[in-house]
C-alpha cells in the first residue's frame, strides 16, 4: 500500500480563499488589514521569503508593506521602528524576518513586537499563551502541520505523536498543539538514544530537524501519518525534506511531500494570523 499524499498546495489555496473572504468582510466595515514586513540586511533566502509573503498577502487582499533596511542598521534603530509600528493603528501584524544581522539580539527584537501584532507567534507572550491554552498567535509552521492533520480528518485524541526536533519555532510548539488535542506526545532530538524505537510506536511523526533522511522506512509504523517539515537540498540540488519520501511512502498511511507540503501551509498560516489580528482589533460586527 502506498500512502495518501497530503497536498499542501491545494490546502493552502483553500485557506487563502477563506482569508480573502474574511478580508473582504473587514474591508466592507472600512478596515484594511495590514501586515508590516521588516527585512534587515541582504540575506538572499530572506529576500525571496519576504517577497513571497508580501505577494501572498496582496493576493488575499491584505495590504503588505515591505520595509528593507541595510545590514548596518543599529539594533536601537530597529527597536525604534518596531515601536512605531506597534503604535500605528493601521498595522495589524508585524513580521521581522529572521535571521537578523549578527550585531542584533533577535530575542530582544522579537520581544519588542507588541504581542497583539505578533503574527509569527515568536514572542514569549505567544509561546506562553500556547502553553497555557489561552488565545494568542501560534507559530505558522506547526499551526500549518496541525491544519494538515485536520484536513484529513485525523482524530489525535489518544494517539501517540512523535515530534523529531525541539526548536522554539517548530518542535516545541508542535508538541504543545498536539498535546492540546489530547495526543500522547514524545519530543525527540539530537541526544535521543533510540529514535527508531520511539518512531515505530508513533501514529503521527512530525520531522523537523533540517537534515535529510532523518526518518527512513524502517522507522515508520505501517499506516502512520508522516509530516515532513524539513527543507534541504540533495546532491543534485533538488529540494527535499527530512523524510526518505519514496521509501516511507510505501509504509505510511499519509505523508506530506517536499516541496508542496508544509512550506505552502506555513505561508498560508501567516495570512490566517494576520487576518485574525485585524479581526481581534475590529471586534465583532455590530
Ligand atoms: N526566517 C525563516 N522562517 C521565518 C519565519 O517563519 N518568520 C520569520 N520572521 N523569519 C523567518
Short mmCIF file of C-alpha atoms and ligand atoms in Angstrom, two decimals:
data_model
loop_
_atom_site.label_atom_id
_atom_site.label_comp_id
_atom_site.label_asym_id
_atom_site.label_seq_id
_atom_site.Cartn_x
_atom_site.Cartn_y
_atom_site.Cartn_z
CA UNK A 1 0.00 0.00 0.00
CA UNK A 2 1.28 3.47 -0.73
CA UNK A 3 0.48 6.44 1.42
CA UNK A 4 -2.02 9.11 0.50
CA UNK A 5 -0.37 12.44 -0.17
CA UNK A 6 -1.46 15.46 1.88
CA UNK A 7 -1.38 18.23 -0.72
CA UNK A 8 -0.12 21.39 0.98
CA UNK A 9 -0.56 23.48 -2.15
CA UNK A 10 -4.23 22.58 -2.51
CA UNK A 11 -4.97 23.08 1.19
CA UNK A 12 -3.08 26.39 1.29
CA UNK A 13 -5.12 27.59 -1.69
CA UNK A 14 -8.33 26.78 0.17
CA UNK A 15 -7.07 28.62 3.27
CA UNK A 16 -6.08 31.66 1.21
CA UNK A 17 -9.60 31.74 -0.24
CA UNK A 18 -11.02 31.70 3.31
CA UNK A 19 -8.69 34.53 4.33
CA UNK A 20 -9.71 36.50 1.24
CA UNK A 21 -13.35 36.18 2.32
CA UNK A 22 -12.57 37.37 5.84
CA UNK A 23 -10.55 40.26 4.40
CA UNK A 24 -13.47 41.29 2.21
CA UNK A 25 -15.75 41.28 5.26
CA UNK A 26 -13.38 43.59 7.16
CA UNK A 27 -13.00 45.88 4.15
CA UNK A 28 -16.78 46.14 3.98
CA UNK A 29 -16.55 47.56 7.50
CA UNK A 30 -13.94 50.07 6.37
CA UNK A 31 -10.95 48.20 7.77
CA UNK A 32 -7.95 47.37 5.59
CA UNK A 33 -5.98 44.54 7.23
CA UNK A 34 -2.27 45.28 7.05
CA UNK A 35 0.91 43.32 7.58
CA UNK A 36 4.21 45.16 8.06
CA UNK A 37 7.18 43.08 6.94
CA UNK A 38 10.62 44.20 8.05
CA UNK A 39 13.79 42.92 6.41
CA UNK A 40 17.22 43.92 7.64
CA UNK A 41 20.26 43.07 5.52
CA UNK A 42 20.67 41.27 2.21
CA UNK A 43 20.34 37.57 3.07
CA UNK A 44 19.34 36.07 -0.33
CA UNK A 45 16.94 33.44 1.08
CA UNK A 46 15.25 36.06 3.28
CA UNK A 47 14.76 38.33 0.27
CA UNK A 48 12.88 35.55 -1.51
CA UNK A 49 10.81 34.66 1.57
CA UNK A 50 9.64 38.21 2.21
CA UNK A 51 8.75 38.71 -1.43
CA UNK A 52 6.57 35.59 -1.27
CA UNK A 53 4.95 36.70 1.98
CA UNK A 54 4.14 40.12 0.52
CA UNK A 55 2.76 38.58 -2.69
CA UNK A 56 0.59 36.08 -0.77
CA UNK A 57 -0.78 38.93 1.33
CA UNK A 58 -1.65 41.09 -1.64
CA UNK A 59 -3.29 38.12 -3.36
CA UNK A 60 -5.69 37.71 -0.44
CA UNK A 61 -6.47 41.42 -0.21
CA UNK A 62 -4.26 42.10 2.80
CA UNK A 63 -2.08 45.17 2.49
CA UNK A 64 1.56 44.21 2.92
CA UNK A 65 4.20 46.86 3.37
CA UNK A 66 7.76 45.65 2.98
CA UNK A 67 10.43 47.73 4.67
CA UNK A 68 14.06 46.98 3.78
CA UNK A 69 16.94 48.27 5.84
CA UNK A 70 20.68 47.89 5.35
CA UNK A 71 22.67 45.43 7.47
CA UNK A 72 24.35 48.46 9.01
CA UNK A 73 21.11 49.46 10.76
CA UNK A 74 21.67 49.55 14.52
CA UNK A 75 19.61 47.48 16.92
CA UNK A 76 18.32 50.67 18.53
CA UNK A 77 17.13 51.96 15.17
CA UNK A 78 15.28 48.69 14.54
CA UNK A 79 13.68 48.73 18.00
CA UNK A 80 12.56 52.31 17.44
CA UNK A 81 10.99 51.33 14.12
CA UNK A 82 9.20 48.36 15.71
CA UNK A 83 7.82 50.56 18.50
CA UNK A 84 6.48 52.94 15.85
CA UNK A 85 4.76 50.03 14.07
CA UNK A 86 3.35 48.86 17.42
CA UNK A 87 1.81 52.29 17.90
CA UNK A 88 0.46 52.52 14.33
CA UNK A 89 -3.24 51.56 14.40
CA UNK A 90 -3.38 50.76 10.66
CA UNK A 91 -0.80 47.96 11.16
CA UNK A 92 -2.32 44.70 12.42
CA UNK A 93 0.61 42.33 12.07
CA UNK A 94 4.38 42.82 12.30
CA UNK A 95 6.87 40.33 10.89
CA UNK A 96 10.60 40.83 11.34
CA UNK A 97 12.32 38.39 9.02
CA UNK A 98 14.99 36.20 10.62
CA UNK A 99 17.93 35.79 10.70
CA UNK A 100 18.92 39.29 11.70
CA UNK A 101 22.46 40.64 11.27
CA UNK A 102 24.81 39.27 13.91
CA UNK A 103 25.11 42.52 15.84
CA UNK A 104 21.41 42.31 16.75
CA UNK A 105 19.85 40.30 19.57
CA UNK A 106 16.91 38.63 17.85
CA UNK A 107 15.25 37.76 21.17
CA UNK A 108 15.26 41.38 22.18
CA UNK A 109 13.92 42.40 18.77
CA UNK A 110 11.08 39.85 18.87
CA UNK A 111 10.16 40.79 22.45
CA UNK A 112 9.75 44.40 21.28
CA UNK A 113 6.92 43.46 18.91
CA UNK A 114 3.52 44.04 20.54
CA UNK A 115 2.06 40.57 21.33
CA UNK A 116 -1.24 41.64 19.70
CA UNK A 117 0.67 42.08 16.42
CA UNK A 118 2.99 39.07 16.74
CA UNK A 119 1.66 37.17 13.71
CA UNK A 120 4.80 34.98 13.59
CA UNK A 121 3.93 33.73 17.08
CA UNK A 122 7.54 34.02 18.22
CA UNK A 123 7.04 36.41 21.18
CA UNK A 124 7.34 34.90 24.66
CA UNK A 125 3.75 36.03 25.31
CA UNK A 126 2.61 33.99 22.29
CA UNK A 127 4.62 30.96 23.42
CA UNK A 128 3.17 31.30 26.92
CA UNK A 129 -0.38 31.62 25.61
CA UNK A 130 0.04 28.43 23.59
CA UNK A 131 1.44 26.65 26.61
CA UNK A 132 -1.47 27.51 28.89
CA UNK A 133 -4.15 27.27 26.18
CA UNK A 134 -5.04 30.94 26.04
CA UNK A 135 -5.73 32.94 22.86
CA UNK A 136 -2.57 34.17 21.18
CA UNK A 137 -0.79 33.60 17.89
CA UNK A 138 0.57 30.18 17.03
CA UNK A 139 3.81 29.84 15.05
CA UNK A 140 2.89 29.35 11.41
CA UNK A 141 4.75 26.12 10.62
CA UNK A 142 3.39 23.87 13.39
CA UNK A 143 -0.02 25.54 13.01
CA UNK A 144 0.07 24.58 9.33
CA UNK A 145 1.00 20.99 10.25
CA UNK A 146 -2.00 20.81 12.58
CA UNK A 147 -4.26 22.11 9.80
CA UNK A 148 -2.98 19.33 7.55
CA UNK A 149 -3.95 16.74 10.16
CA UNK A 150 -7.37 18.38 10.45
CA UNK A 151 -7.75 18.39 6.67
CA UNK A 152 -7.52 14.58 6.53
CA UNK A 153 -9.96 14.36 9.44
CA UNK A 154 -7.37 12.81 11.70
CA UNK A 155 -8.51 12.35 15.32
CA UNK A 156 -5.48 12.97 17.53
CA UNK A 157 -7.12 12.10 20.83
CA UNK A 158 -5.26 9.22 22.48
CA UNK A 159 -2.82 8.83 19.57
CA UNK A 160 0.93 8.74 20.02
CA UNK A 161 2.64 11.61 18.24
CA UNK A 162 6.42 11.73 17.98
CA UNK A 163 8.00 15.08 17.18
CA UNK A 164 11.58 14.97 15.92
CA UNK A 165 13.24 18.29 16.76
CA UNK A 166 12.88 20.66 19.70
CA UNK A 167 13.22 24.11 18.17
CA UNK A 168 11.27 27.03 19.63
CA UNK A 169 9.73 27.69 16.21
CA UNK A 170 8.59 24.18 15.28
CA UNK A 171 9.30 21.24 17.60
CA UNK A 172 8.23 22.66 20.95
CA UNK A 173 5.09 24.49 19.76
CA UNK A 174 4.13 21.47 17.62
CA UNK A 175 4.30 19.25 20.70
CA UNK A 176 2.07 21.65 22.65
CA UNK A 177 -0.50 21.82 19.85
CA UNK A 178 -0.66 18.03 19.64
CA UNK A 179 -0.94 17.82 23.42
CA UNK A 180 -3.78 20.35 23.22
CA UNK A 181 -5.60 17.85 21.01
CA UNK A 182 -5.14 15.09 23.60
CA UNK A 183 -2.39 13.20 21.80
CA UNK A 184 0.31 11.49 23.83
CA UNK A 185 3.42 13.35 22.74
CA UNK A 186 7.07 12.39 22.67
CA UNK A 187 9.66 15.04 21.79
CA UNK A 188 12.88 13.64 20.39
CA UNK A 189 16.09 15.43 19.46
CA UNK A 190 19.76 15.04 18.62
CA UNK A 191 20.55 13.45 22.00
CA UNK A 192 17.69 10.92 21.88
CA UNK A 193 19.30 7.50 22.22
CA UNK A 194 16.95 5.23 20.26
CA UNK A 195 14.86 7.31 17.90
CA UNK A 196 13.68 4.33 15.87
CA UNK A 197 12.22 2.58 18.94
CA UNK A 198 10.07 5.67 19.51
CA UNK A 199 9.05 6.44 15.93
CA UNK A 200 7.99 2.80 15.44
CA UNK A 201 5.36 3.37 18.14
CA UNK A 202 4.12 6.60 16.57
CA UNK A 203 0.72 7.08 14.96
CA UNK A 204 1.91 10.51 13.83
CA UNK A 205 5.50 11.59 13.18
CA UNK A 206 6.47 15.22 12.64
CA UNK A 207 10.03 15.52 11.36
CA UNK A 208 11.50 18.98 11.94
CA UNK A 209 15.26 18.69 12.12
CA UNK A 210 16.65 20.14 8.89
CA UNK A 211 18.61 17.03 7.89
CA UNK A 212 17.91 14.60 5.07
CA UNK A 213 16.74 11.05 5.76
CA UNK A 214 16.20 11.53 9.47
CA UNK A 215 13.15 9.30 9.05
CA UNK A 216 13.57 6.18 6.94
CA UNK A 217 11.04 3.46 6.06
CA UNK A 218 12.26 1.01 8.73
CA UNK A 219 11.41 3.63 11.40
CA UNK A 220 7.74 4.02 10.48
CA UNK A 221 4.75 2.05 11.74
CA UNK A 222 2.55 0.90 8.84
CA UNK A 223 -0.31 3.36 8.29
CA UNK A 224 1.25 6.20 10.32
CA UNK A 225 0.83 9.86 9.34
CA UNK A 226 4.16 11.45 8.43
CA UNK A 227 4.54 15.24 8.34
CA UNK A 228 7.80 16.49 6.88
CA UNK A 229 8.86 19.99 7.93
CA UNK A 230 12.39 19.70 6.50
CA UNK A 231 13.73 21.92 3.72
CA UNK A 232 17.00 20.53 2.47
CA UNK A 233 18.82 20.05 -0.84
CA UNK A 234 20.01 16.70 -2.14
CA UNK A 235 23.24 16.11 -4.12
CA UNK A 236 21.57 17.33 -7.30
CA UNK A 237 20.41 20.50 -5.57
CA UNK A 238 16.79 19.34 -5.54
CA UNK A 239 14.59 20.42 -2.64
CA UNK A 240 13.87 17.58 -0.21
CA UNK A 241 12.67 17.14 3.34
CA UNK A 242 13.83 15.26 6.42
CA UNK A 243 11.96 12.12 5.38
CA UNK A 244 13.11 9.50 2.88
CA UNK A 245 9.93 10.21 0.94
CA UNK A 246 9.95 7.49 -1.73
CA UNK A 247 10.61 4.67 0.75
CA UNK A 248 8.44 5.98 3.62
CA UNK A 249 5.55 6.45 1.19
CA UNK A 250 5.41 2.65 0.86
CA UNK A 251 4.82 2.23 4.62
CA UNK A 252 2.94 5.32 5.85
CA UNK A 253 -0.81 5.88 5.58
CA UNK A 254 -0.47 9.60 4.89
CA UNK A 255 2.56 11.68 4.01
CA UNK A 256 3.35 15.30 3.14
CA UNK A 257 5.64 15.95 0.15
CA UNK A 258 8.55 18.39 -0.10
CA UNK A 259 8.08 20.69 -1.92
CA UNK A 260 4.32 21.21 -1.86
CA UNK A 261 3.65 20.14 1.71
CA UNK A 262 4.31 22.10 4.88
CA UNK A 263 6.01 25.03 3.06
CA UNK A 264 2.88 26.48 1.43
CA UNK A 265 0.95 25.86 4.64
CA UNK A 266 3.43 27.93 6.66
CA UNK A 267 2.88 30.82 4.28
CA UNK A 268 -0.90 30.41 4.43
CA UNK A 269 -0.97 30.42 8.24
CA UNK A 270 0.80 33.77 8.33
CA UNK A 271 -2.18 35.16 6.43
CA UNK A 272 -4.57 33.48 8.87
CA UNK A 273 -2.75 35.01 11.84
CA UNK A 274 -2.76 38.43 10.18
CA UNK A 275 -6.49 38.44 9.41
CA UNK A 276 -7.10 37.11 12.92
CA UNK A 277 -5.06 40.01 14.36
CA UNK A 278 -7.13 42.51 12.38
CA UNK A 279 -10.42 40.86 13.39
CA UNK A 280 -9.46 40.95 17.07
CA UNK A 281 -8.88 44.71 16.82
CA UNK A 282 -12.08 45.24 14.84
CA UNK A 283 -14.22 43.26 17.25
CA UNK A 284 -17.46 41.51 16.34
CA UNK A 285 -19.57 43.12 13.62
CA UNK A 286 -22.37 45.24 15.05
N1 LIG B 1 13.01 33.07 8.71
C1 LIG B 1 12.75 31.82 8.28
N2 LIG B 1 11.49 31.49 8.55
C2 LIG B 1 10.93 32.55 9.17
C3 LIG B 1 9.63 32.81 9.68
O1 LIG B 1 8.72 31.99 9.64
N3 LIG B 1 9.45 34.03 10.23
C4 LIG B 1 10.43 34.95 10.30
N4 LIG B 1 10.16 36.12 10.87
N5 LIG B 1 11.64 34.75 9.84
C5 LIG B 1 11.89 33.55 9.27
#
